[in-house]
Tab-separated table of C-alpha atoms in Angstrom:
chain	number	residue	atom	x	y	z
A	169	UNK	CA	-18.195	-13.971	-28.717
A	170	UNK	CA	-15.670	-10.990	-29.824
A	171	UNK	CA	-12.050	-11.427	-27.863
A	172	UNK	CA	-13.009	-8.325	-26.010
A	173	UNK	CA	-16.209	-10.559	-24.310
A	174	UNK	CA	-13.826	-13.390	-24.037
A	175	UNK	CA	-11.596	-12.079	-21.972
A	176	UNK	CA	-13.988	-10.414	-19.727
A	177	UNK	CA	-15.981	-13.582	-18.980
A	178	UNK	CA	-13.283	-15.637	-18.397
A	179	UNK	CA	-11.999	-13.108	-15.533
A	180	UNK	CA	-12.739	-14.701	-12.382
A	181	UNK	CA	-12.847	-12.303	-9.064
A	182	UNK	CA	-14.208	-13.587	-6.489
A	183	UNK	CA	-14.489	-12.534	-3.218
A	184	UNK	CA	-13.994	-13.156	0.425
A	185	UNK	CA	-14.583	-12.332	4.036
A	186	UNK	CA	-17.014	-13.031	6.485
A	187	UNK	CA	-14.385	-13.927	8.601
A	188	UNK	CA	-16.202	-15.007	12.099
A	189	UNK	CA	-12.759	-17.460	13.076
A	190	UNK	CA	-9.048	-15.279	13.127
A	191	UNK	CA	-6.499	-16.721	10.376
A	192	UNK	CA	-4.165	-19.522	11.430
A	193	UNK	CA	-0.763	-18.412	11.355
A	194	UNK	CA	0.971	-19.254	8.598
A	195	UNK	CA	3.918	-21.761	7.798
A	196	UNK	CA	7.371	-20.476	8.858
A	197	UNK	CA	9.165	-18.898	5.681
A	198	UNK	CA	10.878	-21.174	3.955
A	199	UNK	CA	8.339	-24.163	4.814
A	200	UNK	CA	9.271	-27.140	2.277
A	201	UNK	CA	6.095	-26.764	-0.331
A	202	UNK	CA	5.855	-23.441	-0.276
A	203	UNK	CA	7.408	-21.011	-2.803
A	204	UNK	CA	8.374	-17.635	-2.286
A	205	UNK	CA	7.620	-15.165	-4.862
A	206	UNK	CA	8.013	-11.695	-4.532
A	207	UNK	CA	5.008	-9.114	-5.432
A	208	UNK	CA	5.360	-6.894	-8.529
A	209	UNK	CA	4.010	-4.080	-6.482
A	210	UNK	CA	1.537	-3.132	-3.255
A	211	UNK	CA	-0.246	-0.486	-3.412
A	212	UNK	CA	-0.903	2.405	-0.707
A	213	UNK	CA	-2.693	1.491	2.259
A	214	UNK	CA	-6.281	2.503	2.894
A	215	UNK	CA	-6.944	0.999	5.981
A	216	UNK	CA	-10.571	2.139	6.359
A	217	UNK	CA	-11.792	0.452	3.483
A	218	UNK	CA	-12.005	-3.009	4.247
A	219	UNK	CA	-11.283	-4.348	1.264
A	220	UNK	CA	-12.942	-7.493	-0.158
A	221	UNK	CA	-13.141	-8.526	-3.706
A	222	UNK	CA	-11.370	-7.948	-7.021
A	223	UNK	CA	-12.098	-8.052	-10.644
A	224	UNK	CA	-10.322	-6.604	-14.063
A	225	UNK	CA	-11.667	-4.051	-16.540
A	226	UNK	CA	-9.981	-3.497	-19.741
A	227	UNK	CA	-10.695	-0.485	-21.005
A	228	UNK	CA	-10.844	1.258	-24.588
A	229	UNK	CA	-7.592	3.086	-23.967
A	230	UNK	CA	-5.598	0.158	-23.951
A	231	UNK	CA	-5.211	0.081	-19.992
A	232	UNK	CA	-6.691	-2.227	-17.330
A	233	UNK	CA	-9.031	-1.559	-14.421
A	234	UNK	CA	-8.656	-3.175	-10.747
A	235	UNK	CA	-12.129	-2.888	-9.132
A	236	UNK	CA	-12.187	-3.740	-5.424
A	237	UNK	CA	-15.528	-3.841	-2.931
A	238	UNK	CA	-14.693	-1.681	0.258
A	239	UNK	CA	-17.375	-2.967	2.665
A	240	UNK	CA	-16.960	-0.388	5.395
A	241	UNK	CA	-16.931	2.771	3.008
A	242	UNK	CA	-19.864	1.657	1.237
A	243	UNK	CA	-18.203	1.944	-1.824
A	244	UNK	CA	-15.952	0.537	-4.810
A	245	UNK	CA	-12.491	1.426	-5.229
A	246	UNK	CA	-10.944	1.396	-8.488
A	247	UNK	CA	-6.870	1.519	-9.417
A	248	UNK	CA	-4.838	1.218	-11.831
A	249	UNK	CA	-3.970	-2.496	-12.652
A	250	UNK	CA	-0.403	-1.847	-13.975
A	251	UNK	CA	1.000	0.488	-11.100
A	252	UNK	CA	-1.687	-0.499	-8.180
A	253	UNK	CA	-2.412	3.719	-8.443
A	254	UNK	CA	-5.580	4.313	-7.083
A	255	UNK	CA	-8.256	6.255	-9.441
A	256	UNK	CA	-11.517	6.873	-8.303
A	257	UNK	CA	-14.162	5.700	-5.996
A	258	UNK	CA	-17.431	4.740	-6.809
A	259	UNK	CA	-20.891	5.112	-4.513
A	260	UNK	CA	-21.617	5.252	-0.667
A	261	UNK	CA	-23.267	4.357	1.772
A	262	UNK	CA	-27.384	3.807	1.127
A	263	UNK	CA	-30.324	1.735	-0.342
A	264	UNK	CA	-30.661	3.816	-3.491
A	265	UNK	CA	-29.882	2.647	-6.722
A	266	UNK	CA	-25.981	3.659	-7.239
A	267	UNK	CA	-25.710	2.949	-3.245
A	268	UNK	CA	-23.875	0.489	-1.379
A	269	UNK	CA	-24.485	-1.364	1.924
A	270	UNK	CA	-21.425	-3.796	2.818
A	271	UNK	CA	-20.263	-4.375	-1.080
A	272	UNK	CA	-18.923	-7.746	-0.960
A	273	UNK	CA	-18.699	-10.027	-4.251
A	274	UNK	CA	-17.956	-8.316	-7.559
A	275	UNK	CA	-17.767	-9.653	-11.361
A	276	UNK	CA	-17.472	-8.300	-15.024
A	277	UNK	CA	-18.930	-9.407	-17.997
A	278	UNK	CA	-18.221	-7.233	-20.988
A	279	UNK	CA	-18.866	-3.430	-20.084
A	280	UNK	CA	-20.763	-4.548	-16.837
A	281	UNK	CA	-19.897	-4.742	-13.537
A	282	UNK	CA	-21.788	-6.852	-10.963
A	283	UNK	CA	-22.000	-6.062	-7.389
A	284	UNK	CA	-23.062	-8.113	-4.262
A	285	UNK	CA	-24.196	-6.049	-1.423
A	286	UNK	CA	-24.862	-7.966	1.768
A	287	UNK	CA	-26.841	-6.020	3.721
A	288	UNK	CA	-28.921	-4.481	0.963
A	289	UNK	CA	-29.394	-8.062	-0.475
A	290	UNK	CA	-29.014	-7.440	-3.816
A	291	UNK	CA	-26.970	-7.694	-6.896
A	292	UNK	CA	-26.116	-4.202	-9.044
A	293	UNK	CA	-25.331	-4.014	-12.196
A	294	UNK	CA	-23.355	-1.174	-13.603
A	295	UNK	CA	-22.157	-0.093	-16.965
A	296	UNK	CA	-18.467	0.623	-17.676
A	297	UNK	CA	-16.537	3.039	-17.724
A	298	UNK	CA	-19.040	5.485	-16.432
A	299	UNK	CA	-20.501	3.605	-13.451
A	300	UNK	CA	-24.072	3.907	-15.010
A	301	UNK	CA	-26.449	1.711	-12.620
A	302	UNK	CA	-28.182	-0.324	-14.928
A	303	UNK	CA	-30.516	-2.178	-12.196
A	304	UNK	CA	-30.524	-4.760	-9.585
A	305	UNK	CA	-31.963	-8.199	-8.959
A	306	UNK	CA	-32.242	-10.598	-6.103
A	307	UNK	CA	-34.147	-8.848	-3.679
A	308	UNK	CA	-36.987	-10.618	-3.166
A	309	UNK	CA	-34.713	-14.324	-2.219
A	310	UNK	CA	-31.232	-12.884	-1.084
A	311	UNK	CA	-30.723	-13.091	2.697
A	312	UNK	CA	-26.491	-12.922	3.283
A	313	UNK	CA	-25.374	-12.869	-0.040
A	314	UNK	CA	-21.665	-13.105	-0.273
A	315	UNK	CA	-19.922	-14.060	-3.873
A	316	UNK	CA	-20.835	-14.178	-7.644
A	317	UNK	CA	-19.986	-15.949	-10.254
A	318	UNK	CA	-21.122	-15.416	-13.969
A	319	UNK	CA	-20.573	-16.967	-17.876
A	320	UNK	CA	-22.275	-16.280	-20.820
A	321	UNK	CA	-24.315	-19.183	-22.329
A	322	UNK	CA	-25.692	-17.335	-25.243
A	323	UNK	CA	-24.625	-13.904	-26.607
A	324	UNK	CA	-26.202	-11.487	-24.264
A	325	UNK	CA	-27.437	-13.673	-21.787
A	326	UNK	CA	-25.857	-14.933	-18.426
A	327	UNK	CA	-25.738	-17.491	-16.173
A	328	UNK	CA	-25.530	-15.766	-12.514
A	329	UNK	CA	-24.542	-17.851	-9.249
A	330	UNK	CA	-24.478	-16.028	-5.885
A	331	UNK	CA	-22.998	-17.457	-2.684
A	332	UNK	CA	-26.206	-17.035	0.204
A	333	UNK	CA	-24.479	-17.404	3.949
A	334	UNK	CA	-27.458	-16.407	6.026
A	335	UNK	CA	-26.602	-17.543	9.438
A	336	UNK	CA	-28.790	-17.839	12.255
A	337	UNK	CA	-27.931	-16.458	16.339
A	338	UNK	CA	-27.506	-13.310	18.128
A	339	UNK	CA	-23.752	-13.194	16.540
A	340	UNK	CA	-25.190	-14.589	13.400
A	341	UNK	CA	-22.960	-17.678	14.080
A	342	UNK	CA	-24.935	-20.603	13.822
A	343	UNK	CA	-25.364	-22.807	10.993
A	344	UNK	CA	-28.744	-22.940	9.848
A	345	UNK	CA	-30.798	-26.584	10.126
A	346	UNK	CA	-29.537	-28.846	7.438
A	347	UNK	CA	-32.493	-28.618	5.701
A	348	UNK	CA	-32.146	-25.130	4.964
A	349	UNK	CA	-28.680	-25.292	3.305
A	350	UNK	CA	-30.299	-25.935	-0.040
A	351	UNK	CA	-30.377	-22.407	-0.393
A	352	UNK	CA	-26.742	-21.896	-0.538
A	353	UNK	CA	-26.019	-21.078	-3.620
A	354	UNK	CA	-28.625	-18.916	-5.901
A	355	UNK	CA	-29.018	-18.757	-9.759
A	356	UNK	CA	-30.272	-16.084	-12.115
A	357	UNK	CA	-30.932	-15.965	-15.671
A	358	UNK	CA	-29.579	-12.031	-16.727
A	359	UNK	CA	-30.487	-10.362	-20.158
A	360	UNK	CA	-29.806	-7.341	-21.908
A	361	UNK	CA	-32.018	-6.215	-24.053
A	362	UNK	CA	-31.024	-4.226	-27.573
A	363	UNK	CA	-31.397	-0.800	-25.395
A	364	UNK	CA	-28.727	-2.056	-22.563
A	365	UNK	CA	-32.329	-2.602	-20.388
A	366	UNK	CA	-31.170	-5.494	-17.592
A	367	UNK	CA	-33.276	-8.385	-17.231
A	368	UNK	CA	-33.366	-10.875	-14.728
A	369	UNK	CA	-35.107	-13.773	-13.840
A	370	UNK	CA	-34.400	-16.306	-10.584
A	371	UNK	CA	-33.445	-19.612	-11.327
A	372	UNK	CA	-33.763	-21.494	-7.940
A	373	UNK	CA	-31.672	-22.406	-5.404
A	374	UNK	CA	-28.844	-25.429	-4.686
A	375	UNK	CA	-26.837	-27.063	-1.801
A	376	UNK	CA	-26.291	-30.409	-0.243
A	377	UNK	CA	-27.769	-31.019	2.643
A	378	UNK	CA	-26.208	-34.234	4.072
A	379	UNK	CA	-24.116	-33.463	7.526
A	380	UNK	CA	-20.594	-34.455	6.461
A	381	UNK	CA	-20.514	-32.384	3.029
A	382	UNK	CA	-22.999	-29.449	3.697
A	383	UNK	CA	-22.186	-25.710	2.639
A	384	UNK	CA	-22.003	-24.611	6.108
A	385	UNK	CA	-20.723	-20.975	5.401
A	386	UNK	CA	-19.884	-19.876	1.865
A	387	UNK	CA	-18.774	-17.019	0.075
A	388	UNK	CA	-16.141	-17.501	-3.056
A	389	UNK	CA	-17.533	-19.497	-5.894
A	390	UNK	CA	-16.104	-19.954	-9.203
A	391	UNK	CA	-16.832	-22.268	-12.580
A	392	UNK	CA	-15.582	-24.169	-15.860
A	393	UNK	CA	-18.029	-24.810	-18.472
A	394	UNK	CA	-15.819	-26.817	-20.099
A	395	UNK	CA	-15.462	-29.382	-16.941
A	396	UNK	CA	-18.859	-28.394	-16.303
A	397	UNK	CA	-17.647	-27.199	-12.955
A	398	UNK	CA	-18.603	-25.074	-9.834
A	399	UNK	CA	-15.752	-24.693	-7.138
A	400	UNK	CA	-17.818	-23.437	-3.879
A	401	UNK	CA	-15.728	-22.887	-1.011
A	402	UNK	CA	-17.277	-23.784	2.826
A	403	UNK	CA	-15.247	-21.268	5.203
A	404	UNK	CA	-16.236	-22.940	8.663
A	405	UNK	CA	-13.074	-23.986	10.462
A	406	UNK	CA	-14.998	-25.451	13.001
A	407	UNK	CA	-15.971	-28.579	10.643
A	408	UNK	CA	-13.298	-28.620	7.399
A	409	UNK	CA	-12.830	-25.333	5.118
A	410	UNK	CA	-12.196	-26.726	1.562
A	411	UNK	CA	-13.902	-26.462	-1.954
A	412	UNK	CA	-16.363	-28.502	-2.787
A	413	UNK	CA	-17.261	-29.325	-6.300
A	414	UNK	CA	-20.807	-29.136	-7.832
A	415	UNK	CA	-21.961	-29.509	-11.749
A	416	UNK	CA	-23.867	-26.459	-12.863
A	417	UNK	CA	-26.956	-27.942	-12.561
A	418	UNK	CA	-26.799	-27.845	-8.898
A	419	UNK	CA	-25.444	-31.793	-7.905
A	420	UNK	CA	-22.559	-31.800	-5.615
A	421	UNK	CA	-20.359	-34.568	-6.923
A	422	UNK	CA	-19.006	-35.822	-3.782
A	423	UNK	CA	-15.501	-34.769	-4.773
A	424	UNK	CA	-13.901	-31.580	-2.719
A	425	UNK	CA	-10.337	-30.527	-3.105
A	426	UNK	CA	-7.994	-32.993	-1.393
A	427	UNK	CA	-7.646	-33.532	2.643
A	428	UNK	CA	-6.546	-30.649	4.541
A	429	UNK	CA	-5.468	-28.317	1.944
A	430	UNK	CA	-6.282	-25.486	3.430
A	431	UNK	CA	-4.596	-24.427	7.241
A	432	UNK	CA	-7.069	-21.332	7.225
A	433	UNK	CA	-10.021	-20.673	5.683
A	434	UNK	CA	-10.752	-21.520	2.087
A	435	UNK	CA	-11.186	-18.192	0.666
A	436	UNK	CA	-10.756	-16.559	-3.007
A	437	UNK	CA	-10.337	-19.084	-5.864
A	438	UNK	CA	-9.917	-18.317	-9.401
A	439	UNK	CA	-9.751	-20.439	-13.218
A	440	UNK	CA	-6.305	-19.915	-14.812
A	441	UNK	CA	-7.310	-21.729	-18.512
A	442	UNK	CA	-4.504	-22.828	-20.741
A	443	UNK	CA	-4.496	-22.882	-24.797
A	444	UNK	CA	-4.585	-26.500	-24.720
A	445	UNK	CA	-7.949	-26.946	-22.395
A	446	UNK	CA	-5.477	-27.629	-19.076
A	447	UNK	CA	-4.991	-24.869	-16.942
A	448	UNK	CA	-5.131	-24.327	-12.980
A	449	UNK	CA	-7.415	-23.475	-10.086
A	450	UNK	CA	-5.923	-20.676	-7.937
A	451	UNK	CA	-7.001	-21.071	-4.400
A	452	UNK	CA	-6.486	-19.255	-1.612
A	453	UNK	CA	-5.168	-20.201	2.093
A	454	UNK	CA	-6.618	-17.352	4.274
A	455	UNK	CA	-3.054	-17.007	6.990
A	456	UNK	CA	-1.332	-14.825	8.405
A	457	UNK	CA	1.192	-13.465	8.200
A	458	UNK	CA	1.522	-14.459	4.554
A	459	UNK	CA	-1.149	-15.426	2.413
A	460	UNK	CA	-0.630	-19.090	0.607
A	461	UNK	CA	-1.827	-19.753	-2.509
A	462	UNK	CA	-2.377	-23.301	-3.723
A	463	UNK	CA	-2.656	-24.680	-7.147
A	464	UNK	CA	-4.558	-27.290	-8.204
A	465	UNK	CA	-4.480	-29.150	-12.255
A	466	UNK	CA	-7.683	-27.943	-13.819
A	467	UNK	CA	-9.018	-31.366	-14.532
A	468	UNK	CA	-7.834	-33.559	-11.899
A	469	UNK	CA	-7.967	-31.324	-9.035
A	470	UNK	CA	-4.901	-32.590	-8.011
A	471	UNK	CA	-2.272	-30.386	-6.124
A	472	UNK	CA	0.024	-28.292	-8.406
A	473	UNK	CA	2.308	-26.224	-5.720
A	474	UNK	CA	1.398	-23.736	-3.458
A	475	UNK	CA	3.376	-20.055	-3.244
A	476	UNK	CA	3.544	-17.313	-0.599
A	477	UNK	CA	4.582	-13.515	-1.514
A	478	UNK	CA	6.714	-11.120	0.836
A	479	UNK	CA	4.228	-9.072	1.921
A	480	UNK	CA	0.427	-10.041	0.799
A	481	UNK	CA	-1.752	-11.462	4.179
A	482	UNK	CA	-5.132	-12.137	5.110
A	483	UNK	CA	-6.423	-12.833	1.517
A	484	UNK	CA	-9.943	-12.362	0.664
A	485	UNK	CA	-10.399	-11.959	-3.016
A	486	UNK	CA	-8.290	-12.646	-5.758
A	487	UNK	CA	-8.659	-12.205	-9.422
A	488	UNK	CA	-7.011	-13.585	-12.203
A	489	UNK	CA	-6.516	-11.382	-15.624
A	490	UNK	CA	-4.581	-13.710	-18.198
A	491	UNK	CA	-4.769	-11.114	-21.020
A	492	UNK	CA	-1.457	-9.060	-21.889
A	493	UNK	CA	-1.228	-5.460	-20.428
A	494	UNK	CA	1.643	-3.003	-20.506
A	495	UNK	CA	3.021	-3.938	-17.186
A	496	UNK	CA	2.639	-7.896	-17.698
A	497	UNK	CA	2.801	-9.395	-20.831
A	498	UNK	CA	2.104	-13.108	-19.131
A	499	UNK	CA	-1.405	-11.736	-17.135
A	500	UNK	CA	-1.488	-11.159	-13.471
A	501	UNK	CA	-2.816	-12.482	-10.286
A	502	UNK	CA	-4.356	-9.888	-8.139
A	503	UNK	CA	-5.109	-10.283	-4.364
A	504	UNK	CA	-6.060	-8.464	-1.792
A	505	UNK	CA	-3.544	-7.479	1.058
A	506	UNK	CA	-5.041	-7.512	5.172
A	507	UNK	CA	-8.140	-5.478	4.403
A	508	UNK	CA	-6.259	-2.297	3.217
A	509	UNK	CA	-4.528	-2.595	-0.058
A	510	UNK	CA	-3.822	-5.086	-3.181
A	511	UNK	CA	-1.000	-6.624	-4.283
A	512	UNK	CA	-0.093	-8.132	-8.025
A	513	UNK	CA	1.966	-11.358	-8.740
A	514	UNK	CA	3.246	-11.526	-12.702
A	515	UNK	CA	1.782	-14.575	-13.926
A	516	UNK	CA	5.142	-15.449	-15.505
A	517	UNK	CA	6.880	-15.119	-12.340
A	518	UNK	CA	4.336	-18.027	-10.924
A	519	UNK	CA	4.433	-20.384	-13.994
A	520	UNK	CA	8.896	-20.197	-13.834
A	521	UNK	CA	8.612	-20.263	-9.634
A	522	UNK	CA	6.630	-23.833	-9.469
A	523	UNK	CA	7.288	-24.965	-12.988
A	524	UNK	CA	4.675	-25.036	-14.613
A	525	UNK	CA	4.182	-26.680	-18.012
A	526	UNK	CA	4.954	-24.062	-20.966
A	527	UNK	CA	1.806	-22.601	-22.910
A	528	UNK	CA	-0.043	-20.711	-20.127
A	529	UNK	CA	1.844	-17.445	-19.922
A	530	UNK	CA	3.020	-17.663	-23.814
């Protein structure tokens, strides 16, 4: 895999925001456990979007891409990574190919961007930098879906997980029966042919189905091949919001992250790898009004330090971009601010604020 691939399938953006509970309110500032560390920048408000889910582009220029999922304008919103400057917009509302109907999970795997749209169930694929729509796939078994997740198992082909959270009711708040929650979690097989042609193929479905550990309501999902590792995260307050841990083969290993973690709903949750095979899971705390962020060791699972900014609330998405750009040197962590705008933390600034071991950010 060329570094260019490398980078881009080791982004992780993931996704947020069905939202049917309000956030908890957060900690009071200063709460022992809880760092403060201030954004780099925020960008403008849009309040109309609805903003969702993140992920990083880097382009041939030499610059970086922030591509975020506005579910109420139908569309994608793309800025400037460095500054937060917005730069174009992508689609509308529709059911045509280039279309959008509530845009929710996003990912990017070399020059292609995948998009989740809930209420068109389906997965587009787009190529960079020109938006080209490629395809889609998923129609025929997607009923809710929410977040993606994708890695490369041979050159050109993918591994695909989408988050399913089809509910059931007139406010499409109940749980469906047990039974049903094997369909949780979907898998394709993708493929690019030699002409850029998408392929796809459906994979089956996964997800426990016991009472005490089912996937009630999910949406962010992200993995580790080399822990052979799926973090899925279960949003319903109403039983315990945490994420649960499957292989990639679809077993949930009985392990979630530990006891009451979360205050708010478990939300966007990203794969911050280190040189030497450590690294961290970036999770997010969905409160109000400040956003936490918990870490967690890569291997263990075990809680790193958690970190608030000054502004940044309501988290859905996040993404992670550990690559150097001209703004930070050390990678950034991008979230998404109440709906309306993102925000940026300098990955440098996190690893110095909860000491973290040296190697990540050098």
């Amino acid at each position: 895999m060329t570094p260019r691939l490398l980078v881009a399938a080791t982004l992780a953006a993931l996704l947020a925001a069905c939202a049917t509970t309000q956030p908890a309110s957060a900690p009071a500032a200063g709460t022992p456990g809880i760092t403060s560390i201030a954004e780099r920048y925020v960008s403008a408000d849009t309040p109309k979007e609805e903003l969702d889910s993140l992920a990083t582009w880097p382009t041939e220029d030499g610059k970086t891409w922030l591509i975020a999922t506005a579910k109420s304008t139908h569309r994608l919103d793309v800025y400037d990574a460095d500054t937060g400057a917005a730069l174009r917009t992508v689609g509308g509302e529709g059911k045509a190919i280039g279309q959008f109907d509530r845009p929710n999970g996003i990912a990017v795997y070399a020059d292609h961007v995948f998009v989740v749209e809930r209420d068109n169930h389906r997965v587009q694929v787009f190529a960079l930098p020109d938006f080209t729509p490629l395809g889609s796939f998923g129609d025929k078994e997607l009923r809710s879906p929410y977040g993606i997740w994708l890695t490369e198992t041979e050159p050109g082909e993918l591994e695909v997980y989408v988050t399913d959270s089809f509910m059931y009711g007139k406010k499409f708040d109940q749980v469906p029966p047990w039974a049903e929650l094997d369909q949780r979690v979907r898998r394709y097989r993708v493929q690019f042919d030699q002409d850029g042609r998408l392929r796809a193929n459906y994979g089956g479905a996964f997800g426990d189905t016991s009472e005490a550990a089912a996937l009630r309501m999910v949406e962010s999902i992200a993995g580790d091949p080399a822990n052979d590792r799926l973090l899925i995260a279960d949003e319903d307050r109403r039983h315990e919001s945490t994420l649960r841990e499957y292989t990639f083969g679809g077993k949930y290993t009985g392990r979630s992250l530990p006891d009451r973690s979360f205050g708010a709903e478990a939300e966007g949750v990203a794969l911050w790898t280190c040189p030497d095979g450590g690294g961290y899971w970036i999770a997010v705390d969905q409160l109000a009004p400040l956003t936490v962020f918990h870490l967690f060791d890569r291997v263990s699972l075990a809680p790193v330090g958690s970190f608030e900014g000054k502004v940044t609330s309501h988290t859905d998405g996040v993404a992670l971009h550990a690559a150097s750009t001209a703004a930070f040197p050390s990678g950034a962590l991008f979230a998404v601010h109440d709906d309306k705008a993102v925000t940026a933390f300098d990955l440098a600034d996190v690893a110095h604020a909860l000491n973290l071991k040296p190697g990540c950010t050098e």
